[in-house]
PDB file of C-alpha atoms in Angstrom:
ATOM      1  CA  UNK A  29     181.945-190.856  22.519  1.00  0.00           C
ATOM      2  CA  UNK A  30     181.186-187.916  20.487  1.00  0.00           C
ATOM      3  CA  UNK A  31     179.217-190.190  18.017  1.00  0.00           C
ATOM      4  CA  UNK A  32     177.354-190.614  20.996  1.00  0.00           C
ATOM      5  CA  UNK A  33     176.872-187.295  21.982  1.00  0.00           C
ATOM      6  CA  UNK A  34     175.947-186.299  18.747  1.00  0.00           C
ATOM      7  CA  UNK A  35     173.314-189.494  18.209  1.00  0.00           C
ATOM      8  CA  UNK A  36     171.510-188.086  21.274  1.00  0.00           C
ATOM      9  CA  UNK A  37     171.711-184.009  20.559  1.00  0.00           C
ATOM     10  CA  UNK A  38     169.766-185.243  17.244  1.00  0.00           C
ATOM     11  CA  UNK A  39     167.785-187.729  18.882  1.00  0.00           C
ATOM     12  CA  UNK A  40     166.763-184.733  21.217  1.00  0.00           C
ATOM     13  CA  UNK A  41     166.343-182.447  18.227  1.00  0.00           C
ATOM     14  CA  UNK A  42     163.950-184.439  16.663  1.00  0.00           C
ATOM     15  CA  UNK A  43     161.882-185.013  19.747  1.00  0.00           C
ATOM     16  CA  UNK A  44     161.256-181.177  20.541  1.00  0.00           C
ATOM     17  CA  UNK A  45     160.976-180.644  16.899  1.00  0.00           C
ATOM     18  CA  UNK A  46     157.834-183.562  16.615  1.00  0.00           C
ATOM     19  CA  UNK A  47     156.720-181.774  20.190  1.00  0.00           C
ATOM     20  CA  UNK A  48     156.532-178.334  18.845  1.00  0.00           C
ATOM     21  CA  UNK A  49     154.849-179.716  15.367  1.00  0.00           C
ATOM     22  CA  UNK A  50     152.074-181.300  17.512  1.00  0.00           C
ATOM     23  CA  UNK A  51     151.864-178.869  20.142  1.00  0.00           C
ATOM     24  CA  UNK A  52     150.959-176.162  16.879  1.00  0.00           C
ATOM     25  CA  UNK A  53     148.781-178.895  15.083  1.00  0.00           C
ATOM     26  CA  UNK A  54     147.013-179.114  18.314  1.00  0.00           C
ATOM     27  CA  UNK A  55     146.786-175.369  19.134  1.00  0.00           C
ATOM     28  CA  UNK A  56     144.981-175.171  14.921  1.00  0.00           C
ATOM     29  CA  UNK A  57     142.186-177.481  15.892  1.00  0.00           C
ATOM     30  CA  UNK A  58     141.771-176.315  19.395  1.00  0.00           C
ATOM     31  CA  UNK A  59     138.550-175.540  20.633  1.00  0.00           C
ATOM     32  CA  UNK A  60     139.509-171.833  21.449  1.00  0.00           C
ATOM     33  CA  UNK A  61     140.451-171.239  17.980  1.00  0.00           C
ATOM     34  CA  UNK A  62     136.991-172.598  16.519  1.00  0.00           C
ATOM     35  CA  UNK A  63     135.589-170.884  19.007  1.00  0.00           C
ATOM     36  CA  UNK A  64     136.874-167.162  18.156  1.00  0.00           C
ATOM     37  CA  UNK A  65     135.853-168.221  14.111  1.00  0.00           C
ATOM     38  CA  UNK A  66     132.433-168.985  14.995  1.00  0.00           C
ATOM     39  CA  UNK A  67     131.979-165.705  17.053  1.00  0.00           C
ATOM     40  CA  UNK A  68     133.550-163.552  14.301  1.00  0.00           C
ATOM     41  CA  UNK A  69     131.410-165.013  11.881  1.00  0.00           C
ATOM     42  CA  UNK A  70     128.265-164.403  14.405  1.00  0.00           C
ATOM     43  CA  UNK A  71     129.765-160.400  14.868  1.00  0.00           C
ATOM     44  CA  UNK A  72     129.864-160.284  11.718  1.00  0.00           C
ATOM     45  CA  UNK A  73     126.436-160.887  10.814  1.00  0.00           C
ATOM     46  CA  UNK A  74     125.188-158.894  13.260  1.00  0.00           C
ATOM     47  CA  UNK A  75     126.749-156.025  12.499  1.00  0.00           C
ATOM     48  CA  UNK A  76     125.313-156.526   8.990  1.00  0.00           C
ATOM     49  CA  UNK A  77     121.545-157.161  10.532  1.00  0.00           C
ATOM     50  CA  UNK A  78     122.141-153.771  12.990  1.00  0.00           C
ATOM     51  CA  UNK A  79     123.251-151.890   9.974  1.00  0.00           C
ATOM     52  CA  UNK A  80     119.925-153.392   7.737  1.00  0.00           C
ATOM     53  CA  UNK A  81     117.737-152.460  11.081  1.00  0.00           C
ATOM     54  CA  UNK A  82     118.991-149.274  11.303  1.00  0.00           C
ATOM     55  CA  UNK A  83     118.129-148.381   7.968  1.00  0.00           C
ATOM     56  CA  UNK A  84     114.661-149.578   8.427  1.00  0.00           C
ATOM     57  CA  UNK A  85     114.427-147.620  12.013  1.00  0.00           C
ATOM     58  CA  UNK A  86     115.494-144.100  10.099  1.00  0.00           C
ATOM     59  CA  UNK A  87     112.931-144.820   7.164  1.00  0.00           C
ATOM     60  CA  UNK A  88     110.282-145.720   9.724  1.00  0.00           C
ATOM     61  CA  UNK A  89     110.740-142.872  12.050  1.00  0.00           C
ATOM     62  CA  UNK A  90     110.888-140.596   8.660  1.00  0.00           C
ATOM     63  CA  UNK A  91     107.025-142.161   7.691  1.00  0.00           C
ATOM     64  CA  UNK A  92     105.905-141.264  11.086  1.00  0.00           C
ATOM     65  CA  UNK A  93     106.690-137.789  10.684  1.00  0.00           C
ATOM     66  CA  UNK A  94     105.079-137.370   7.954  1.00  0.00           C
ATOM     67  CA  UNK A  95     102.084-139.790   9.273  1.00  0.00           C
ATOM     68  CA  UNK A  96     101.871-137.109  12.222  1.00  0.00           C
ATOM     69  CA  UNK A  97     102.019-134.404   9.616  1.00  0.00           C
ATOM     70  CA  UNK A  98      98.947-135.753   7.639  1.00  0.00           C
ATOM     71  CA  UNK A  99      97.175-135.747  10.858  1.00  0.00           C
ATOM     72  CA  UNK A 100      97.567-132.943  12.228  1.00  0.00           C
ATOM     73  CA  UNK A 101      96.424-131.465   8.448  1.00  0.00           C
ATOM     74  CA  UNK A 102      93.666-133.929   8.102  1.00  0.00           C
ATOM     75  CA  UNK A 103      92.198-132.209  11.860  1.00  0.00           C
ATOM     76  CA  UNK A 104      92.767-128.936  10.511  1.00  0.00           C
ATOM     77  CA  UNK A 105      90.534-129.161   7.669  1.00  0.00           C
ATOM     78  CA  UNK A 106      88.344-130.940   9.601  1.00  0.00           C
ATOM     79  CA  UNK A 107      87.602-127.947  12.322  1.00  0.00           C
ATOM     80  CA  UNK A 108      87.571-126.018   9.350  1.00  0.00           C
ATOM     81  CA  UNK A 109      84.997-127.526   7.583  1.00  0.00           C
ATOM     82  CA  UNK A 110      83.011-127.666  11.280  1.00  0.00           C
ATOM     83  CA  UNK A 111      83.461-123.787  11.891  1.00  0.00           C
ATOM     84  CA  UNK A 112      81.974-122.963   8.634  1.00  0.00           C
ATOM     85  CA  UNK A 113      79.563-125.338   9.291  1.00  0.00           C
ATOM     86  CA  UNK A 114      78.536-123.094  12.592  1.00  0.00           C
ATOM     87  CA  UNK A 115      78.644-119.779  10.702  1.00  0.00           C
ATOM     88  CA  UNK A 116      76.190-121.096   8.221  1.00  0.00           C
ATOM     89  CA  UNK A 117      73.992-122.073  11.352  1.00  0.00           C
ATOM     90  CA  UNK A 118      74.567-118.842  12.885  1.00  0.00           C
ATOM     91  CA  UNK A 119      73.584-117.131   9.744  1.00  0.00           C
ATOM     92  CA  UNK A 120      70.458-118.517   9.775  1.00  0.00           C
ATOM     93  CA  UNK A 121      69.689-118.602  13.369  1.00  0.00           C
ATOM     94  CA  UNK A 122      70.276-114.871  13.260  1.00  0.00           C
ATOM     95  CA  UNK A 123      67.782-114.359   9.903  1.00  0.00           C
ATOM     96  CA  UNK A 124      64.846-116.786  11.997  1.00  0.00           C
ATOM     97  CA  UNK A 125      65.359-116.349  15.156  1.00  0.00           C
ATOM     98  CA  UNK A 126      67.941-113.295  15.834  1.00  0.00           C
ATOM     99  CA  UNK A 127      70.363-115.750  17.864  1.00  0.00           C
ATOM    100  CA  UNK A 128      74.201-116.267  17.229  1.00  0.00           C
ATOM    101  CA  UNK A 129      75.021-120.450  18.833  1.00  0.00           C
ATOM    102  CA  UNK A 130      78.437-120.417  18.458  1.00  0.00           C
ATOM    103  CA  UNK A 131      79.885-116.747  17.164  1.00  0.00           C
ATOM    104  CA  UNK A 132      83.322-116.242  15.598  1.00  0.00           C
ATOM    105  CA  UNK A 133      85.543-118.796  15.592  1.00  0.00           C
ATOM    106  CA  UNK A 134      89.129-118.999  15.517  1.00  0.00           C
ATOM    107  CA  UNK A 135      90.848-121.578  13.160  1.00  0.00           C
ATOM    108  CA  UNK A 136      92.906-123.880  14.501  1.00  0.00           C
ATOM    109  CA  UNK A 137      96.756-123.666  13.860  1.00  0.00           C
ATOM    110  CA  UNK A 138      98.164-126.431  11.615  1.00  0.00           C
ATOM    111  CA  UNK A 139     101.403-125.883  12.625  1.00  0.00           C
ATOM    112  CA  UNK A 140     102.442-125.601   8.678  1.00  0.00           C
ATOM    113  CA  UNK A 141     101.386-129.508   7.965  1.00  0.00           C
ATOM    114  CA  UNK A 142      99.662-128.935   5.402  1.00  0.00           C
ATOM    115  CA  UNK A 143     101.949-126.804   3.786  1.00  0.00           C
ATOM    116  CA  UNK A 144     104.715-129.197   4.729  1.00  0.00           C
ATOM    117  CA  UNK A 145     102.600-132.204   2.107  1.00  0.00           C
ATOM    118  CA  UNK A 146     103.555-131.751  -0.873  1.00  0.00           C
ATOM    119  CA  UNK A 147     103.268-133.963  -4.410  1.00  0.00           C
ATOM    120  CA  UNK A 148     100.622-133.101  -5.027  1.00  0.00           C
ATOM    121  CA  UNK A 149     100.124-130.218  -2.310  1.00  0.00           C
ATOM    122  CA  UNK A 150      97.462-130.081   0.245  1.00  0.00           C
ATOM    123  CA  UNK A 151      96.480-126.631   0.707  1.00  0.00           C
ATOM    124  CA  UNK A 152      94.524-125.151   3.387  1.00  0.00           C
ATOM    125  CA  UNK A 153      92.576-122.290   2.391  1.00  0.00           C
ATOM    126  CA  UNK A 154      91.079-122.020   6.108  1.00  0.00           C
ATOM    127  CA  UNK A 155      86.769-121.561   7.205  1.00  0.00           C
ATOM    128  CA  UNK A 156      84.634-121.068   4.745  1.00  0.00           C
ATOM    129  CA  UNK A 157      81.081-120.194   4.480  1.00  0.00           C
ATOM    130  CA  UNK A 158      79.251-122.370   3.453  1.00  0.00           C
ATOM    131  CA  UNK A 159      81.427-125.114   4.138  1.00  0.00           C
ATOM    132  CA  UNK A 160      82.936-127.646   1.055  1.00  0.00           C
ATOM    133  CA  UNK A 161      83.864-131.309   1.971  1.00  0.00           C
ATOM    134  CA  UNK A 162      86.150-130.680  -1.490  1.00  0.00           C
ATOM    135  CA  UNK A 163      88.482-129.105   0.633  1.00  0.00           C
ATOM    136  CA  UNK A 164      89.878-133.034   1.913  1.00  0.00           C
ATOM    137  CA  UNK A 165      90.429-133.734  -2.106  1.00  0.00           C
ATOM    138  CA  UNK A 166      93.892-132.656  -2.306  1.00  0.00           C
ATOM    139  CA  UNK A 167      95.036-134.709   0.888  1.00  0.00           C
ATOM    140  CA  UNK A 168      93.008-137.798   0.208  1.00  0.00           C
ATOM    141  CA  UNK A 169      95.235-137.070  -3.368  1.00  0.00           C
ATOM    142  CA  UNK A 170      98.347-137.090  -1.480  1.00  0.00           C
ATOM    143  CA  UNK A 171      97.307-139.907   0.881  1.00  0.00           C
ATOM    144  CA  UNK A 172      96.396-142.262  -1.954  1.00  0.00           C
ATOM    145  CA  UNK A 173     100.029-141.641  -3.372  1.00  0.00           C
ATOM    146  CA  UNK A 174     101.696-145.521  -3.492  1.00  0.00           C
TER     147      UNK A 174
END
């Protein structure tokens, strides 16, 4: 009888052991398990492409500031050019015809853009009487920069 016994303890034995084998082969290739892989594979790329994106974001908001910079320096030499453009017509309203159009002018603030350009720098050296178009050379320099 104990030969018995024994046959079926083993016989036992070997059953949950081929059940448990299985039951992990079976819990490898489940579905869950592929699953989890794909979508740490897809996490992982995206993390990678929000990383890249954010680098690109910072670098693009970076070129807009300066963009706005340009702009508002590009308007202030602008009105500059245009208020010496007025004194010159005042000057010689006032010799023919004793008339001031448009009187002193203030110049507009820049808000220190076009000191902020620099390589090569874009200074602003404000109204000027008569008025010189050269004064756009240095920024169209500094725009043409690659």
């Amino acid at each position: 009888m104990n030969r018995i016994k024994l046959a079926a303890v083993v016989a036992v034995a070997l059953t949950l052991a081929g059940v448990a084998a299985r039951a992990d082969t079976a819990r490898a290739a489940s579905p869950t398990d592929k699953k989890i892989a794909a979508l740490t594979k897809q996490v992982n790329a995206l993390q990678k492409q929000v990383k890249t994106l954010t680098t690109q974001l910072t670098a693009t908001r970076r070129e807009l500031v300066i963009n706005f910079g340009a702009d508002t320096c590009a308007v202030a030499l602008l009105a500059d050019l245009q208020i010496g453009t007025w004194a010159v017509v005042d000057q010689i309203a006032q010799a023919t015809q004793s008339k001031t159009y448009f009187g002193q002018q203030t110049a507009v603030d820049d808000y220190k853009n076009c000191s902020f350009l620099a390589q090569p720098d874009v200074p602003r050296p404000g109204p000027q009487t008569p008025p010189s178009i050269r004064i756009l050379d240095p920024l169209l320099q500094w725009l043409h920069i690659e």
